[in-house]
């Protein structure tokens, strides 16, 4: 039995069920969850009339299994991303082990065989993931949603990083161009259920049916401070203090209007993953650097990079410590740059230099850029 338990542990199971119990507990379910900033196993212990809960550290899985198996359970079922075990235990303690490989797409860290550790992992008990189609009913990532699952987790990691020292009891967030709101729901779940922050999140989009569906889903899960509104990024108004603005793939200049609003509101945090960027691509030209504009694919990519470089410089000029980071591996999405800006006390000289750098790019390539035009007066 000991070797069997160690073998189960190696598979990193997201769920284990002990059943056919002959003692106090008739069934015990181990479910891997992310609670209070760490991965744990939550135990559901079923007696004849009640259910008791207990959380244990992940490294306590084998000792806890060993402890409860003394109660005379007749069956163990273990589920992981790679295999499933069905183990029958006879009255004399003999084991009948059936193992089945699970077909699916492994999530790996490049260069080795270890699975990527996410903040929100496959197999966790996150009902809204199932409702949104990210998880199957068995708690596995839907094959068609792997890229979305990675993107959402990466974004949440970025948010978690900027909020690691966040001590205020509540936070007000606006998600511009929320679409079907995968990110919005998961961000709310993570901040409220995992981090214990009183998060108020508003999703904004132009599609009326999408907004209606998202509001209904928020009510179904009793997400009291999550709401969705019909509206345009350009010109959206609010009287509330906005602590954070997020955008995921807001198209072309919609990203600029989102950044503009965030800056005007003096939001503390801005996280934006731009989408298609046509504005600069239509204008860009350069005699000295014509090699960047003569080939269509190079021109398109150079235009996107120049656009985001200008955005970064303008954010710095407006008093934000700004980073342009790889959001997701380019193999999974070409839209793989995340602009992360945090309000800081930046010197006047650095702010002037940043704006001058943006102006230099515009002159070199003969372009105007929306965010820069909107914030010319505010930047200095």
XYZ file of C-alpha atoms in Angstrom:
380
model
C 0.000 0.000 0.000
C 2.823 2.433 0.837
C 4.355 2.154 -2.635
C 0.910 2.666 -4.141
C 0.361 5.891 -2.172
C 3.750 7.237 -3.183
C 2.935 6.444 -6.810
C -0.330 8.379 -6.524
C 1.498 11.346 -5.024
C 3.918 11.467 -7.982
C 1.014 12.030 -10.396
C 0.010 15.281 -8.589
C -3.653 14.268 -8.286
C -6.258 16.996 -8.294
C -8.838 14.697 -6.746
C -8.798 11.476 -4.693
C -11.887 9.668 -3.436
C -11.848 7.096 -0.634
C -15.121 5.178 -0.661
C -16.864 2.050 0.665
C -15.827 3.016 4.168
C -16.619 0.671 7.023
C -15.789 3.028 9.883
C -16.954 6.468 10.961
C -16.443 7.957 7.517
C -18.275 6.435 4.570
C -16.434 8.542 2.009
C -13.606 11.086 2.002
C -12.888 13.336 -0.969
C -9.519 15.101 -1.368
C -9.725 18.095 -3.746
C -6.749 20.302 -4.619
C -7.539 23.993 -4.186
C -5.763 27.340 -3.984
C -6.672 28.981 -0.667
C -5.103 31.975 1.085
C -2.193 32.135 -1.320
C -1.143 28.482 -1.391
C -2.082 25.102 -2.846
C -3.808 22.777 -0.396
C -5.972 19.693 -0.381
C -9.440 20.236 1.016
C -10.965 17.138 2.570
C -14.700 16.466 2.590
C -15.382 13.750 5.172
C -18.816 12.120 4.905
C -20.415 10.365 7.862
C -23.965 8.959 7.843
C -25.517 12.375 8.530
C -22.840 15.074 8.255
C -19.968 16.375 6.160
C -16.812 17.730 7.791
C -14.096 19.787 6.077
C -10.352 20.021 6.652
C -7.537 21.704 4.721
C -4.057 20.174 4.607
C -0.781 21.187 2.977
C -0.043 19.439 -0.302
C 2.958 17.608 1.187
C 0.675 16.051 3.820
C -1.283 14.078 1.215
C 0.360 10.695 1.795
C 0.377 10.871 5.631
C -3.295 11.877 5.620
C -4.218 9.071 3.195
C -2.272 6.622 5.310
C -4.144 7.793 8.413
C -7.626 7.448 6.939
C -7.032 4.154 5.154
C -6.852 2.506 8.582
C -10.629 3.098 8.748
C -11.211 0.269 6.288
C -12.039 1.941 2.971
C -12.615 -0.528 0.149
C -11.860 1.659 -2.844
C -9.562 4.506 -3.941
C -10.086 6.562 -7.081
C -7.375 9.053 -8.032
C -7.541 11.642 -10.831
C -4.645 13.610 -12.297
C -3.865 15.364 -15.572
C -1.959 12.316 -16.834
C -3.697 9.228 -15.438
C -6.549 7.854 -13.364
C -6.364 5.023 -10.829
C -9.134 2.693 -9.702
C -7.899 0.696 -6.710
C -9.948 -2.007 -4.963
C -8.891 -3.114 -1.487
C -9.946 -6.613 -0.370
C -10.849 -7.569 3.191
C -7.366 -9.060 3.512
C -5.709 -5.866 2.275
C -4.861 -7.042 -1.232
C -4.905 -4.410 -3.954
C -6.445 -4.678 -7.414
C -5.065 -1.708 -9.341
C -6.412 -0.405 -12.629
C -4.616 2.494 -14.298
C -5.795 4.513 -17.293
C -3.761 7.118 -19.148
C -5.556 10.397 -19.723
C -5.375 11.794 -23.200
C -4.974 15.537 -23.193
C -2.675 18.403 -23.850
C 0.052 18.682 -21.247
C 0.919 22.122 -19.931
C 4.679 22.191 -19.567
C 7.456 24.593 -18.792
C 9.660 24.906 -21.881
C 12.758 22.772 -21.681
C 11.659 20.160 -19.156
C 8.800 17.848 -18.292
C 7.472 19.584 -15.208
C 3.941 20.876 -15.495
C 3.530 24.621 -15.269
C 2.319 25.673 -11.843
C -0.527 28.137 -12.150
C -2.216 30.269 -9.528
C -5.518 28.738 -10.645
C -4.846 25.116 -11.503
C -6.669 22.415 -13.376
C -8.740 20.294 -11.023
C -9.496 23.048 -8.534
C -13.116 23.380 -7.478
C -13.978 26.600 -9.360
C -17.633 26.338 -10.464
C -17.530 29.471 -12.619
C -14.728 27.885 -14.693
C -17.073 25.023 -15.510
C -19.929 27.393 -16.310
C -17.705 29.366 -18.690
C -16.555 26.197 -20.430
C -12.931 26.493 -19.306
C -13.200 23.357 -17.146
C -15.094 20.205 -18.025
C -17.470 18.725 -15.458
C -14.574 16.498 -14.338
C -12.464 19.557 -13.487
C -10.101 19.292 -16.449
C -9.249 22.115 -18.812
C -11.386 21.903 -21.944
C -9.146 21.070 -24.896
C -10.419 24.054 -26.885
C -9.766 26.421 -23.955
C -6.116 25.677 -23.141
C -4.829 28.897 -24.682
C -7.524 30.929 -22.915
C -6.719 29.132 -19.646
C -3.042 30.071 -19.991
C -3.824 33.679 -20.867
C -6.165 34.128 -17.907
C -3.683 32.595 -15.485
C -0.862 34.741 -16.816
C -2.947 37.876 -16.421
C -3.917 36.918 -12.866
C -0.220 36.309 -12.098
C 0.546 39.843 -13.302
C -2.233 41.290 -11.147
C -1.113 39.246 -8.169
C 2.426 40.556 -8.589
C 1.445 44.241 -8.455
C -0.931 43.594 -5.541
C 1.457 41.471 -3.466
C 1.780 44.229 -0.853
C -1.768 45.557 -1.232
C -3.143 46.250 2.245
C -6.329 48.225 1.657
C -9.546 46.308 2.422
C -11.177 46.948 -0.964
C -10.296 47.670 -4.579
C -12.308 49.134 -7.460
C -11.479 47.741 -10.932
C -12.786 48.445 -14.429
C -12.325 45.958 -17.256
C -12.652 47.764 -20.579
C -13.827 45.692 -23.539
C -14.614 42.705 -21.327
C -16.280 40.632 -24.082
C -17.442 37.252 -22.746
C -15.687 38.228 -19.505
C -13.536 35.153 -18.876
C -10.904 37.416 -17.327
C -13.452 39.521 -15.418
C -15.045 36.545 -13.679
C -11.758 34.868 -12.873
C -10.199 38.067 -11.586
C -13.187 38.571 -9.298
C -13.012 34.965 -8.107
C -9.304 35.215 -7.409
C -9.377 38.547 -5.562
C -12.494 37.792 -3.493
C -12.377 34.037 -2.921
C -8.614 33.505 -2.814
C -7.097 36.812 -1.694
C -10.025 37.880 0.493
C -10.065 41.422 -0.950
C -13.372 43.262 -1.179
C -13.193 43.723 -4.947
C -15.683 45.801 -6.913
C -15.310 45.065 -10.628
C -17.168 46.591 -13.563
C -16.972 45.052 -17.037
C -17.695 47.318 -19.985
C -18.571 46.198 -23.513
C -20.596 47.269 -26.561
C -22.533 44.007 -27.030
C -25.902 44.143 -25.273
C -26.497 40.372 -25.222
C -23.041 39.740 -23.782
C -23.666 42.243 -20.988
C -27.036 40.678 -20.197
C -25.581 37.155 -20.067
C -22.664 38.225 -17.883
C -24.912 40.022 -15.382
C -27.130 36.941 -15.141
C -24.099 34.738 -14.509
C -22.790 37.086 -11.810
C -26.176 36.911 -10.053
C -26.242 33.123 -10.315
C -22.917 32.869 -8.484
C -23.860 35.620 -6.016
C -20.951 37.808 -7.116
C -22.480 40.859 -5.485
C -19.870 43.436 -6.470
C -19.375 42.284 -10.041
C -21.457 44.099 -12.645
C -21.433 44.602 -16.398
C -22.447 47.730 -18.273
C -23.162 48.566 -21.872
C -20.868 51.351 -23.008
C -17.983 52.610 -25.102
C -14.460 52.889 -23.758
C -14.203 56.327 -25.312
C -16.142 58.711 -23.099
C -17.013 56.349 -20.235
C -17.583 58.312 -17.014
C -17.642 57.328 -13.355
C -17.683 59.186 -10.059
C -16.027 56.302 -8.220
C -12.312 56.136 -7.452
C -10.877 53.607 -9.914
C -7.892 51.792 -8.406
C -7.113 49.518 -11.349
C -7.898 49.428 -15.061
C -7.448 46.227 -17.054
C -7.915 45.497 -20.751
C -7.408 42.227 -22.570
C -7.195 42.560 -26.353
C -9.009 45.879 -26.698
C -8.806 46.523 -30.444
C -6.579 49.226 -31.976
C -7.141 52.696 -30.427
C -9.635 51.284 -27.880
C -6.544 50.464 -25.824
C -5.496 54.131 -26.017
C -8.852 55.374 -24.735
C -8.711 52.856 -21.892
C -5.221 54.039 -20.928
C -6.350 57.661 -21.269
C -9.251 57.146 -18.851
C -7.013 55.319 -16.381
C -4.500 58.163 -16.401
C -7.204 60.817 -16.003
C -8.616 58.906 -13.029
C -5.114 58.624 -11.540
C -5.603 54.878 -11.245
C -2.869 53.188 -9.226
C -2.549 50.175 -11.527
C -2.961 49.683 -15.272
C -2.622 46.298 -16.982
C -3.332 46.182 -20.698
C -2.778 43.602 -23.422
C -3.328 45.411 -26.748
C -4.878 43.731 -29.761
C -4.712 44.643 -33.452
C -3.012 47.994 -34.054
C -3.944 49.566 -37.383
C -3.462 53.247 -36.628
C 0.317 53.423 -36.958
C 0.448 50.778 -39.691
C -1.570 53.069 -41.963
C 0.832 55.999 -41.454
C 4.297 54.620 -40.891
C 7.065 55.672 -43.301
C 10.760 56.374 -42.975
C 13.483 57.175 -45.487
C 16.318 56.151 -43.177
C 14.604 52.991 -41.900
C 12.696 51.981 -45.026
C 13.647 48.313 -44.524
C 11.122 48.249 -41.676
C 8.275 49.391 -43.907
C 8.892 47.726 -47.288
C 7.822 44.224 -46.207
C 4.196 43.837 -45.110
C 4.717 41.450 -42.199
C 7.690 43.444 -40.862
C 5.761 46.693 -41.222
C 2.822 45.234 -39.312
C 4.954 43.975 -36.433
C 7.114 47.096 -36.319
C 3.963 49.229 -36.179
C 2.664 47.237 -33.206
C 5.982 47.492 -31.347
C 6.326 51.215 -32.053
C 2.756 51.798 -30.868
C 3.364 50.024 -27.569
C 6.729 51.769 -27.110
C 4.983 55.139 -27.486
C 2.279 54.079 -25.042
C 4.916 53.035 -22.528
C 6.768 56.343 -22.855
C 3.582 58.383 -22.479
C 2.599 56.436 -19.359
C 6.037 57.149 -17.890
C 5.606 60.819 -18.767
C 2.337 60.770 -16.821
C 3.994 59.429 -13.663
C 3.779 55.647 -14.056
C 6.554 53.131 -13.632
C 5.935 51.180 -16.827
C 7.007 47.746 -18.010
C 6.328 46.019 -21.314
C 6.322 42.303 -20.575
C 5.786 39.078 -22.479
C 2.216 38.167 -21.692
C 2.057 34.716 -23.246
C 4.390 32.657 -25.410
C 4.109 33.839 -29.011
C 3.410 30.254 -30.060
C 0.039 30.570 -28.313
C -0.813 34.135 -29.320
C 0.938 36.827 -31.383
C -0.719 39.401 -29.105
C 1.823 38.723 -26.431
C 2.840 42.086 -24.933
C 1.378 43.298 -21.665
C 1.709 46.926 -20.615
C 1.945 47.104 -16.838
C 2.000 50.559 -15.247
C 2.037 51.445 -11.544
C 1.595 55.000 -10.280
C 4.877 56.184 -8.740
C 6.681 59.369 -7.774
C 8.711 59.853 -10.967
C 10.960 62.894 -11.299
C 10.077 65.706 -13.705
C 13.279 65.123 -15.681
C 12.468 61.450 -16.287
C 8.932 62.344 -17.305
C 10.129 64.945 -19.803
C 12.674 62.520 -21.227
C 10.011 59.835 -21.685
C 7.729 62.171 -23.604
C 10.640 63.385 -25.719
C 11.372 59.746 -26.639
C 7.773 59.284 -27.768
C 7.956 62.475 -29.831
C 11.183 61.261 -31.449
C 9.516 58.025 -32.565
C 6.608 59.942 -34.055
C 8.926 62.266 -35.975
C 11.107 59.459 -37.274
C 8.186 57.501 -38.698
C 5.914 60.425 -39.597
C 3.031 59.326 -37.406
C 0.537 60.577 -34.861
C -0.613 58.265 -32.088
C -3.938 58.528 -30.249
C -2.800 58.223 -26.626
C -0.010 60.707 -27.186
C -2.380 63.197 -28.804
C -4.931 62.827 -26.012
C -2.332 63.386 -23.303
C -0.031 66.016 -24.785
C -1.046 68.597 -22.208
C -1.333 66.193 -19.261
C 2.017 64.445 -19.744
C 4.139 67.415 -18.750
